[in-house]
Coordinates of C-alpha atoms in Angstrom, one line a residue:
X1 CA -22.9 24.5 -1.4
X2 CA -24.0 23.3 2.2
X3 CA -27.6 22.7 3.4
X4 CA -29.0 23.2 6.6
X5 CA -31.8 22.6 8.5
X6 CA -33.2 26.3 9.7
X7 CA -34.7 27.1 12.9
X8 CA -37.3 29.5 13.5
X9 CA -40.1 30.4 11.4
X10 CA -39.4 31.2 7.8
X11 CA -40.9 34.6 8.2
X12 CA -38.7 36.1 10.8
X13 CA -35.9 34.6 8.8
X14 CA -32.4 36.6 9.1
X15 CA -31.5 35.7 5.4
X16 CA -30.9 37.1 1.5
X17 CA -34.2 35.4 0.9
X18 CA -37.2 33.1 1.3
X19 CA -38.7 30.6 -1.5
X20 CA -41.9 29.8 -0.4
X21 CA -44.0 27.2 -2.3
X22 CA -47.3 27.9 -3.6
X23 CA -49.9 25.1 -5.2
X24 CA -52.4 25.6 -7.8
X25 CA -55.8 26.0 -5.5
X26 CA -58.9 24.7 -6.9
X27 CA -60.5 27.7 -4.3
X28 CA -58.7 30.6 -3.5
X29 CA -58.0 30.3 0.1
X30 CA -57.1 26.6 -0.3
X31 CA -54.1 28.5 -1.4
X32 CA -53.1 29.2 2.6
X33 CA -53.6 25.2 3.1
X34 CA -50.5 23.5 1.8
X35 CA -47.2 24.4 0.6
X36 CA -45.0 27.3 2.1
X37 CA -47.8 30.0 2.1
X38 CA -49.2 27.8 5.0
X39 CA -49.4 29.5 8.1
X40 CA -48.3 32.9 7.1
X41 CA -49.4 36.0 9.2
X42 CA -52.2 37.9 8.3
X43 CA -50.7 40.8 6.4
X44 CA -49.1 38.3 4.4
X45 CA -52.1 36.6 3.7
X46 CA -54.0 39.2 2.5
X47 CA -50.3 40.1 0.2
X48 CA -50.7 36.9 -1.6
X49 CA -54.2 36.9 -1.6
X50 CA -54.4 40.1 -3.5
X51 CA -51.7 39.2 -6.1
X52 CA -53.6 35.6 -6.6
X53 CA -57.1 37.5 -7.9
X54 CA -54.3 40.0 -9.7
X55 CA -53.4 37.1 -11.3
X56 CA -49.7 38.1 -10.3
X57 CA -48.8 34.8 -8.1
X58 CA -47.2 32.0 -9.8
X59 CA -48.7 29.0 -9.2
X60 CA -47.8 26.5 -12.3
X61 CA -45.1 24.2 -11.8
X62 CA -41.3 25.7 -12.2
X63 CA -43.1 29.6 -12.5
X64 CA -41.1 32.0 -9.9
X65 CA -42.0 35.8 -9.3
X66 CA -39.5 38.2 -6.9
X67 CA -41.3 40.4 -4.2
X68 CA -39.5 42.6 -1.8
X69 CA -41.0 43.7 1.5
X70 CA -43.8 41.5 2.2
X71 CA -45.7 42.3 4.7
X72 CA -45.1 40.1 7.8
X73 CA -41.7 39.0 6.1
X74 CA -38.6 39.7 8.0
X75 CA -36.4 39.4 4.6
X76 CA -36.1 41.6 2.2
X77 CA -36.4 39.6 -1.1
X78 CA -39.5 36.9 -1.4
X79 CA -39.5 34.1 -4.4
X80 CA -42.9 32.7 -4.5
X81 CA -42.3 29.7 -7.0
X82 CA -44.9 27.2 -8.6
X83 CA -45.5 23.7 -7.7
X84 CA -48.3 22.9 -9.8
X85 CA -51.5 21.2 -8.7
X86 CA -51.2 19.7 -4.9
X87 CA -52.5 16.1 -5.7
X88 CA -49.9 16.4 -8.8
X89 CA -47.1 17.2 -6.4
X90 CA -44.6 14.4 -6.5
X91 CA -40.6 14.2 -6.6
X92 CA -40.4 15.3 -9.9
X93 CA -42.0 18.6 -9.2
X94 CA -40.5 19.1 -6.0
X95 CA -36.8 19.0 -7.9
X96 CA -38.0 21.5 -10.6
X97 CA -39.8 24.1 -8.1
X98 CA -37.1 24.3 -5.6
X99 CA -34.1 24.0 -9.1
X100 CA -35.9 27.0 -10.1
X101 CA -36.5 29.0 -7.2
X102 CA -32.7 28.5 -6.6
X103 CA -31.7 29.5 -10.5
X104 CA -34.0 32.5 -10.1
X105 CA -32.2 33.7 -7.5
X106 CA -29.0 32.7 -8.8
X107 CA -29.1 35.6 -10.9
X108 CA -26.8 37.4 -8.1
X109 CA -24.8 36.8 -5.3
X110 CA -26.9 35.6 -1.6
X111 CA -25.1 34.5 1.5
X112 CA -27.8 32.2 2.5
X113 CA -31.2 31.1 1.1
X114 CA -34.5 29.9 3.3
X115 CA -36.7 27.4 1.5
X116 CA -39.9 26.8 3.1
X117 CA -41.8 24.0 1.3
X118 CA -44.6 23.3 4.1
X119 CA -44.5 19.4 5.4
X120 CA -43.2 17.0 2.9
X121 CA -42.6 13.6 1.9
X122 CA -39.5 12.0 2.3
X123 CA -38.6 11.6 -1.1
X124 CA -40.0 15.0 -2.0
X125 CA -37.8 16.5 0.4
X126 CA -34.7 14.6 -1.3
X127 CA -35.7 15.4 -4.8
X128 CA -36.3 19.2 -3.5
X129 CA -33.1 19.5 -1.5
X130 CA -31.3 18.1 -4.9
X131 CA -32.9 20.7 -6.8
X132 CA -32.3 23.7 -4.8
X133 CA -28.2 22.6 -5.0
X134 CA -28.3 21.9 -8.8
X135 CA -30.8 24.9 -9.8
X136 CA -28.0 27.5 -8.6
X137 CA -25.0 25.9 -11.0
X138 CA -24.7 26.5 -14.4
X139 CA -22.1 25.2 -17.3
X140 CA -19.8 28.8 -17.4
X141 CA -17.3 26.9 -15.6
X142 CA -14.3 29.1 -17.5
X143 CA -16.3 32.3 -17.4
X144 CA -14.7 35.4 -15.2
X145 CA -18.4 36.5 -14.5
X146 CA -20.9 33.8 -14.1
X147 CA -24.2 33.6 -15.6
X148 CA -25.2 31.9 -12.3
X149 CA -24.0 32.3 -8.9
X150 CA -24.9 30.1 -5.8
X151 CA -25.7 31.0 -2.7
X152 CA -23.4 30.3 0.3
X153 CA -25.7 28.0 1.9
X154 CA -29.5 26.6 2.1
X155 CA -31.6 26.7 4.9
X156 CA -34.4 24.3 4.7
X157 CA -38.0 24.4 7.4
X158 CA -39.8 21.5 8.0
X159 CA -36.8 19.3 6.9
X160 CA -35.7 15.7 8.9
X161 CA -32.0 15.6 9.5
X162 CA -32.0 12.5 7.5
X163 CA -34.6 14.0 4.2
X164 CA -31.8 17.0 4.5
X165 CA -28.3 14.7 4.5
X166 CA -30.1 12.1 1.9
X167 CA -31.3 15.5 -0.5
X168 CA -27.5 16.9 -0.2
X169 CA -25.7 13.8 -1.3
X170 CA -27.9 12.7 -4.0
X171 CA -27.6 16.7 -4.9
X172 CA -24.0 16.3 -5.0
X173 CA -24.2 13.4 -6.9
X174 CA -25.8 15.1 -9.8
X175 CA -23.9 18.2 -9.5
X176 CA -20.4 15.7 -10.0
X177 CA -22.3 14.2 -12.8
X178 CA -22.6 17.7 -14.4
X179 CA -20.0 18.8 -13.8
X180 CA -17.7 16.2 -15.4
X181 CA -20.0 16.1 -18.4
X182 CA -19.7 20.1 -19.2
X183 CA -15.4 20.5 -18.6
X184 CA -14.4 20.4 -22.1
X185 CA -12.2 17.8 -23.6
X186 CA -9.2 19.4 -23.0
X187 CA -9.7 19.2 -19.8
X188 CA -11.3 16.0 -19.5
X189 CA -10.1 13.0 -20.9
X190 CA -9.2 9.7 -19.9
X191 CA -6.3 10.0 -17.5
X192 CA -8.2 13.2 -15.8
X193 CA -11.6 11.2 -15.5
X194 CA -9.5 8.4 -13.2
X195 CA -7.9 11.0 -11.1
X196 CA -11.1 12.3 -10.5
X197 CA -12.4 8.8 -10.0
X198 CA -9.6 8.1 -7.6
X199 CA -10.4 11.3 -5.1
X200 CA -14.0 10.3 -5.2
X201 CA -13.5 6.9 -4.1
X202 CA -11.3 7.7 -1.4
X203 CA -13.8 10.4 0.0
X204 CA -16.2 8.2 -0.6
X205 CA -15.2 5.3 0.6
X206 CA -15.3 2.2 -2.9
X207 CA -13.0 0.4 -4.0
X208 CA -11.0 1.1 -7.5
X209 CA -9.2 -0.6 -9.9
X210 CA -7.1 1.0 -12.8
X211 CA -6.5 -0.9 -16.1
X212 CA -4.1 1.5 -18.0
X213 CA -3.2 0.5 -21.9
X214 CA -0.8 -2.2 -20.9
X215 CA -3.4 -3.9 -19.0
X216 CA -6.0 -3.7 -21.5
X217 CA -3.2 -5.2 -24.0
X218 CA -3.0 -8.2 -21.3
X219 CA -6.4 -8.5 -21.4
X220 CA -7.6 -8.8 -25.1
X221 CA -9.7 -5.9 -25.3
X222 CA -9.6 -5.2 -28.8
X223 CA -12.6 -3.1 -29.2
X224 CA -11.9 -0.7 -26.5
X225 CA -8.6 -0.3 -27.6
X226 CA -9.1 -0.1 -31.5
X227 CA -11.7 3.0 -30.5
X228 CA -8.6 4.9 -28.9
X229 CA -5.9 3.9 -31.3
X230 CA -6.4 7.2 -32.8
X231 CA -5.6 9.5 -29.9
X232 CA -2.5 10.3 -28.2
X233 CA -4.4 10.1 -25.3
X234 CA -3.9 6.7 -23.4
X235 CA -7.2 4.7 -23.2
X236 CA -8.5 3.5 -19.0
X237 CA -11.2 0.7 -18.1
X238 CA -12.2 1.8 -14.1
X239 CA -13.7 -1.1 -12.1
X240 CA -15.3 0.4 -8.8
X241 CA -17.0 -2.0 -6.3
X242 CA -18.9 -1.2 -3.5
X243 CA -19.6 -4.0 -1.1
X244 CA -22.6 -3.0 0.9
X245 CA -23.8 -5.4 3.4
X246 CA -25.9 -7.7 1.9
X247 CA -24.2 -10.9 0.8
X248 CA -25.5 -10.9 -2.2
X249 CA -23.9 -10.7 -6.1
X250 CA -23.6 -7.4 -7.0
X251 CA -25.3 -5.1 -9.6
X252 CA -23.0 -4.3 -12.1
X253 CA -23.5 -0.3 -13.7
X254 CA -21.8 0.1 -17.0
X255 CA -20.7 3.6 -18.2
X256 CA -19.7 4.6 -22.2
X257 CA -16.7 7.2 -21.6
X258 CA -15.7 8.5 -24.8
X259 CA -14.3 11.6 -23.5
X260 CA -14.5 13.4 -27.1
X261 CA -16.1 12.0 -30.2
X262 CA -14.9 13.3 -33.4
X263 CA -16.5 10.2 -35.3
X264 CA -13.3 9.2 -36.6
X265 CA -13.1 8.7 -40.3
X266 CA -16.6 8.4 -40.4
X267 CA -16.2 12.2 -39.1
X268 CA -18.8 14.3 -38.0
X269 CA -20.2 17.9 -38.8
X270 CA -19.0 20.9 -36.8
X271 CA -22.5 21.4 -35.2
X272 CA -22.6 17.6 -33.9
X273 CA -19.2 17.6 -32.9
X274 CA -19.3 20.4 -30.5
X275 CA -20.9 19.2 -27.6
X276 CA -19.5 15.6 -27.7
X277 CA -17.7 16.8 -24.6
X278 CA -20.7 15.1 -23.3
X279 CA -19.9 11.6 -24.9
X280 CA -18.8 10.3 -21.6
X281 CA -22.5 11.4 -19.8
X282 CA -22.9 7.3 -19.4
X283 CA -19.3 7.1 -17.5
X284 CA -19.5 10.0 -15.4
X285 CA -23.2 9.1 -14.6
X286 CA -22.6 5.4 -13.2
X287 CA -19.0 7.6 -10.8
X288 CA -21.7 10.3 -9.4
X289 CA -24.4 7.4 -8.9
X290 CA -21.2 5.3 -6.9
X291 CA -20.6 8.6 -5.1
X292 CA -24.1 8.7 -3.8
X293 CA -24.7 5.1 -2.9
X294 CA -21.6 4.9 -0.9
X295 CA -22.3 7.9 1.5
X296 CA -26.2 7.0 2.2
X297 CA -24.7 3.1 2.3
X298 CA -26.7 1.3 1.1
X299 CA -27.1 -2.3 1.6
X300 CA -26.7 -3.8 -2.3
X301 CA -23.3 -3.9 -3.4
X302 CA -22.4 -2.4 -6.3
X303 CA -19.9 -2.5 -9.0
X304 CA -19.5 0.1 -11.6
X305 CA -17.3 0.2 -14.9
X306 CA -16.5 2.5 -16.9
X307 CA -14.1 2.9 -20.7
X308 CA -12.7 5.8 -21.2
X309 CA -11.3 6.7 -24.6
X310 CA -11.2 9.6 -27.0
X311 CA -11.9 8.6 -30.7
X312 CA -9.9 11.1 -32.6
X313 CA -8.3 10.6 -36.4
X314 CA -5.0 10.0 -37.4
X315 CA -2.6 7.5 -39.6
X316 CA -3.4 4.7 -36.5
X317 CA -7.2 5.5 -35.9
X318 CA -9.8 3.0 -37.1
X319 CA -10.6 2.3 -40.9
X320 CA -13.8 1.1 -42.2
X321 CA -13.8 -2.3 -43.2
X322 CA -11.1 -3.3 -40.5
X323 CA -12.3 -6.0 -38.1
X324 CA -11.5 -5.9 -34.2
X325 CA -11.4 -8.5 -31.9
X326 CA -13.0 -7.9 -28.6
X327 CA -12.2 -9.8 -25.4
X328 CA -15.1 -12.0 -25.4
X329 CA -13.5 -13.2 -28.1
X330 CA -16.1 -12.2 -30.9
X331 CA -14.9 -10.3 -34.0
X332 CA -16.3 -7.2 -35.0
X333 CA -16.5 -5.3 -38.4
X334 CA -16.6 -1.5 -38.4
X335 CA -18.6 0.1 -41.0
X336 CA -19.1 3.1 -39.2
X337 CA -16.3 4.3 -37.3
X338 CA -18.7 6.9 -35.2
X339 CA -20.8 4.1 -34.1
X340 CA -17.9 3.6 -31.3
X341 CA -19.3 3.5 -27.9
X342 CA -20.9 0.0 -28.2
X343 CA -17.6 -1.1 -29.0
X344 CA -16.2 0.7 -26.0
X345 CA -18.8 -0.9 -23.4
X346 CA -18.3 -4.3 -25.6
X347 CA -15.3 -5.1 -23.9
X348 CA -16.5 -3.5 -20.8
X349 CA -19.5 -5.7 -20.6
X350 CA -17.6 -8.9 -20.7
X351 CA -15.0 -7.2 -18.3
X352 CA -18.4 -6.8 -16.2
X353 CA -19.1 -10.3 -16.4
X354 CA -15.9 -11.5 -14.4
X355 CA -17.4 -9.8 -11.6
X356 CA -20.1 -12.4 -11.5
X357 CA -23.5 -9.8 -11.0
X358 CA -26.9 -10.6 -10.6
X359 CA -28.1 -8.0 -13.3
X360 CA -26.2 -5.1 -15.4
X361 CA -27.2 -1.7 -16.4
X362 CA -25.3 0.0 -18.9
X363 CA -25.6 3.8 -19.8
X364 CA -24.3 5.6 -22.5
X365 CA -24.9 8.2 -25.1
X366 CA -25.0 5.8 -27.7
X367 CA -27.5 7.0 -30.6
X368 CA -29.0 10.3 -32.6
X369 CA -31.9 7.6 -33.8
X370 CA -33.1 7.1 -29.9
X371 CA -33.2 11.2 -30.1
X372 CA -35.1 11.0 -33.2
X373 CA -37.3 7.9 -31.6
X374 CA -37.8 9.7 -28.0
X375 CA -36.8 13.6 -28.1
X376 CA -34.6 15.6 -26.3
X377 CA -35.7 14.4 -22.3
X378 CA -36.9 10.8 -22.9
X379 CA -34.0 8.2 -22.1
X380 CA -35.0 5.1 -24.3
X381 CA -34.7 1.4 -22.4
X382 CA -33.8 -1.4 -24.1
X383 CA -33.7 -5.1 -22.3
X384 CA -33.3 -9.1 -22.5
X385 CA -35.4 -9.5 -19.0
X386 CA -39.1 -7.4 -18.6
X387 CA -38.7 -7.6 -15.0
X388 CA -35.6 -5.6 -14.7
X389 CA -37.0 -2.9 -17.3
X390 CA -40.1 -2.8 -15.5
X391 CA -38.0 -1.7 -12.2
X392 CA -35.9 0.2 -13.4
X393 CA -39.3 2.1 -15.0
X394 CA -40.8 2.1 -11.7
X395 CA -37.5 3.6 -10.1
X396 CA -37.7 6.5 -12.8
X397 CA -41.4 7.4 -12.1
X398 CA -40.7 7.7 -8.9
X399 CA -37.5 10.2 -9.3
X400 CA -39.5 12.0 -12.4
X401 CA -37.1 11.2 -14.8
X402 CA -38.5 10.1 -17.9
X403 CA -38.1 6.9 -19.7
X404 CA -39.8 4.8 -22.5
X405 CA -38.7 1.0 -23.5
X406 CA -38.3 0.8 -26.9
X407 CA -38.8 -3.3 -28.8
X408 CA -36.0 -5.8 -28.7
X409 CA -37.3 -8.6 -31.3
X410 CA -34.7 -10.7 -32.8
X411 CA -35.2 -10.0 -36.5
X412 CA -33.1 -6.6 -35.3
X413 CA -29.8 -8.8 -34.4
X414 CA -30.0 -9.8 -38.0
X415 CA -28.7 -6.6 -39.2
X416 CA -25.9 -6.8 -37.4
X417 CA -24.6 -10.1 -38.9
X418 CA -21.4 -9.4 -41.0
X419 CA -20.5 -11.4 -43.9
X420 CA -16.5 -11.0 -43.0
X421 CA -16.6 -11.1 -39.1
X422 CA -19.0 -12.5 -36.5
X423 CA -20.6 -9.5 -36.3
X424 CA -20.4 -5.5 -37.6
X425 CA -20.9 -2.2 -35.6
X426 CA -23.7 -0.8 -37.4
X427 CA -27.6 -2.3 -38.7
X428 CA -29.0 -1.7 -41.8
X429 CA -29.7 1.7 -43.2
X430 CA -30.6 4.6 -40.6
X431 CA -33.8 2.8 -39.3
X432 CA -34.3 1.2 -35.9
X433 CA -30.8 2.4 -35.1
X434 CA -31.0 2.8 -30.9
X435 CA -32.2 -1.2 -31.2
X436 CA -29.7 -2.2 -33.6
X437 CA -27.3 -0.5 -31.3
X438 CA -28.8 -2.4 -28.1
X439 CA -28.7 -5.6 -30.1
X440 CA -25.3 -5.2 -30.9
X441 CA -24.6 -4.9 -26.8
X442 CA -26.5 -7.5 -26.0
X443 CA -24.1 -9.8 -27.6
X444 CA -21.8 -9.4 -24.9
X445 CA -24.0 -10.0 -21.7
X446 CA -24.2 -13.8 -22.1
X447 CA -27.9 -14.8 -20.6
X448 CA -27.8 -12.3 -17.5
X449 CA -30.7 -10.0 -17.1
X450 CA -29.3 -6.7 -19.0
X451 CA -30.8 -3.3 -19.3
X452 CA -29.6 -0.5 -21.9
X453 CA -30.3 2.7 -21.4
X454 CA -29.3 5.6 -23.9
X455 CA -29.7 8.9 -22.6
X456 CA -28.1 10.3 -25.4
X457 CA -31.5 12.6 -25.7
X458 CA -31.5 14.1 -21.8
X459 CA -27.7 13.7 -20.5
X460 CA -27.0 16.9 -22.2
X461 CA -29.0 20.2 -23.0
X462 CA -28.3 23.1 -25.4
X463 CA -30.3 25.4 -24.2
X464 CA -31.6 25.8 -20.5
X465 CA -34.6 24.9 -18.6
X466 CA -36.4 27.1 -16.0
X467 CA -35.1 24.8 -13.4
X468 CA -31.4 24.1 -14.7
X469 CA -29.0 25.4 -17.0
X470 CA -28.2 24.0 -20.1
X471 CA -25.1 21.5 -20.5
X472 CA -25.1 18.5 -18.3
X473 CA -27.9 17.4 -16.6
X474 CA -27.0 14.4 -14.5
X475 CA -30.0 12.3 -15.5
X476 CA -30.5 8.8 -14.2
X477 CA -28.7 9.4 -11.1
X478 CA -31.9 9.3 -9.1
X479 CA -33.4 6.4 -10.5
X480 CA -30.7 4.7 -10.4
X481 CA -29.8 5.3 -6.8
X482 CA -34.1 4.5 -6.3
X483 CA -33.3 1.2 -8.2
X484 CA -30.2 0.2 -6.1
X485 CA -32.0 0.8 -3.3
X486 CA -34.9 -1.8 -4.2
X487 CA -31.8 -4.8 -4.2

């Protein structure tokens, strides 16, 4: 979908229909003073004014309500749609009230849409721009009649060229992140992930690498490898590099790919195996995030890595009790053949450490315990360096996505000692899991500052919100294009 800048005034509009934002008012014509009921003519005034004391206008953050023929409203159909209180109004509401707005109207076919927000921010008009792409998609990718259909095109009022360009590709961003994340594992698996990976980068304009199964042979990752030794489908480790300008060592982004999970031997139920279509949120996160950053170029260069593997079962696949040897050279015991994706980013990481960066984030999908620790839309962080988290929390409050850094003391790396191999995939018992998991990763940074975060809560919804469907989400791709921008 394509955004615009609109001319004119929203009210004389030629379009299939205005979204005009209204704010919580602590008086009731404080209601005409902000947001895109400001400046409205008379009759239209008096409209709203009458359906705010009817209690009728939606005012609370992500709320929408339809009218048609407005008085003083050239188009036809009006979507009045909450924003919440105005000192409250910040990035994360502007991407739910215009995702919603969008979704509402979504419901059926428009040629073109007018979103009239009033004057504001910068970064509110990105996040709303992003949100008015991503609130019209939804996950029936294979459905003959979709549940949501977008419009043709956005017209944004008030917008700067460079708020609507900046709002579109971060938009796009997060709809590839989706996207990828929701095609089921038929259709996405290792092999298809590159291909993507390789059109993206040539539109883009980054750099990629390709290590197929020979290469990963060459290079002595054993983890990686001993993950896919189950599938038929041949296991790839992408390298992407963005330069940037600044001469400077790079930030390296680490992505978990497991393009299906069945949990191997350690197999899992038919309810928590049915979405792990969505195992590979980490990878296809850190490709829409390189998407972004390349098209606004930004000045930090950037390299991202991703594994990509399915972890299927068969008379090769992993065994408990068999001990890997990953390319750093340390050797690994699996007790839990579903604890896979640290031993995917395992090699990764070290892979990541040839490129010689400044700082890594890694993102994956990693544990049910950081669900059970944080919920459903809290992505847990997990560190070696305060500073780092606390950017990368900083970078997060400012995009509204939620985050919450859980404790990394040392007495949790003792549960990952084996008494066979150096060390084993899995702590002890069920608790502290996500940090066991973490701990287990950060054997394989060496001393560089190293952030972990598991959005295995957020990446991926089963049921939808008011401002998005359910499926993918694309979380993270906003803060972490914030963060990257901070380098």
């Amino acid at each position: 979908m394509r955004t615009v800048a609109a001319e004119g005034l929203p009210t004389q509009a030629s379009a299939s229909a205005v979204v005009l934002l209204a704010l919580e008012p602590d008086q009731p014509h404080e209601l005409f003073a902000a947001g895109g009921l400001m400046g409205l003519p008379d009759e239209a005034v008096r409209y709203f004014a009458n359906l705010l004391e009817a209690g009728e206008l939606p005012c609370q953050l992500g709320k929408t309500n339809l009218f048609h023929q407005v008085p003083g409203i050239s188009a036809k159909c009006v979507v009045v749609v909450g924003g919440g209180k105005l000192k409250q109004f910040d990035e994360r509401a502007a991407f739910r009230a215009a995702g919603a707005a969008s979704k509402r109207l979504a419901e059926r076919s428009r040629d073109i849409i007018h979103f009239d927000f009033g004057r504001l921010e910068k970064s509110q008009l990105e996040a709303a721009v992003a949100g008015s792409l991503n609130g019209g998609y939804g996950q029936d990718l294979f459905r003959a009649e979709k549940n949501l259909k977008p419009a043709n095109a956005i017209a944004w009022h008030n917008a700067t060229a460079n708020g609507l360009a900046r709002g579109q590709i971060l938009g796009d961003a997060i709809l590839l992140t989706r996207e990828l994340v929701n095609l089921p594992p038929n259709y996405m698996f290792p092999e298809e992930f590159t291909r993507r990976a390789a059109n993206v980068s040539v539109s883009s304009g980054f750099e990629l690498e390709v290590w197929d199964e020979l290469r990963l042979r060459r290079e002595g990752c054993g983890a990686l490898l001993g993950v896919s030794a189950g599938s038929t489908r041949p296991p790839r480790l992408l390298v992407m590099r963005y330069r940037g300008t600044k001469k400077q060592p790079p930030l390296a982004l680490v992505g978990k790919g497991v393009t299906f999970d069945s949990g191997g031997l350690s197999i899992k139920p038919t309810d928590g195996m049915l979405s792990m279509k969505c195992d590979m949120a980490g990878a296809a996160t850190v490709l829409g995030t390189m998407q972004a950053i390349s098209r606004m170029q930004l000045a930090a260069p950037v390299v991202g890595l991703v594994g990509l593997v399915e972890n299927m079962i068969s008379g090769s696949c992993l065994k408990l009790g068999d001990v890997l040897t990953s390319r750093s050279g340390k050797t690994i015991e699996i007790h839990n053949t579903d604890a896979e994706g640290r031993l995917v980013l395992a090699d990764v990481l070290n892979v990541a450490l040839d490129e010689h960066p400044a700082q890594i984030i890694d993102l994956a999908t990693l544990t049910g315990a950081c669900v059970v620790a944080l919920g459903l839309d809290i992505s847990g962080l997990m560190s070696n360096n305060s500073e780092l988290q606390s950017r990368v929390q900083l970078a997060a409050a400012q995009a509204g996505e939620e985050v919450w850094p859980l404790p990394m003391s040392e007495h949790f790396a003792d549960q990952i000692r084996s008494k066979v191999a150096d060390i084993k995939n899995v702590g002890e018992g069920r608790w502290g899991g996500a940090i066991t998991a973490a701990k287990f990763l950060q054997e394989f940074v060496a001393d560089l500052p190293w952030l972990h975060i598991d959005i295995a809560g957020p990446a991926f919804a089963d049921s939808p919100k008011a401002y998005i469907d359910a499926g993918g989400s694309g979380v993270m791709v906003r803060t972490l294009v914030n963060f990257i921008e901070t380098l």
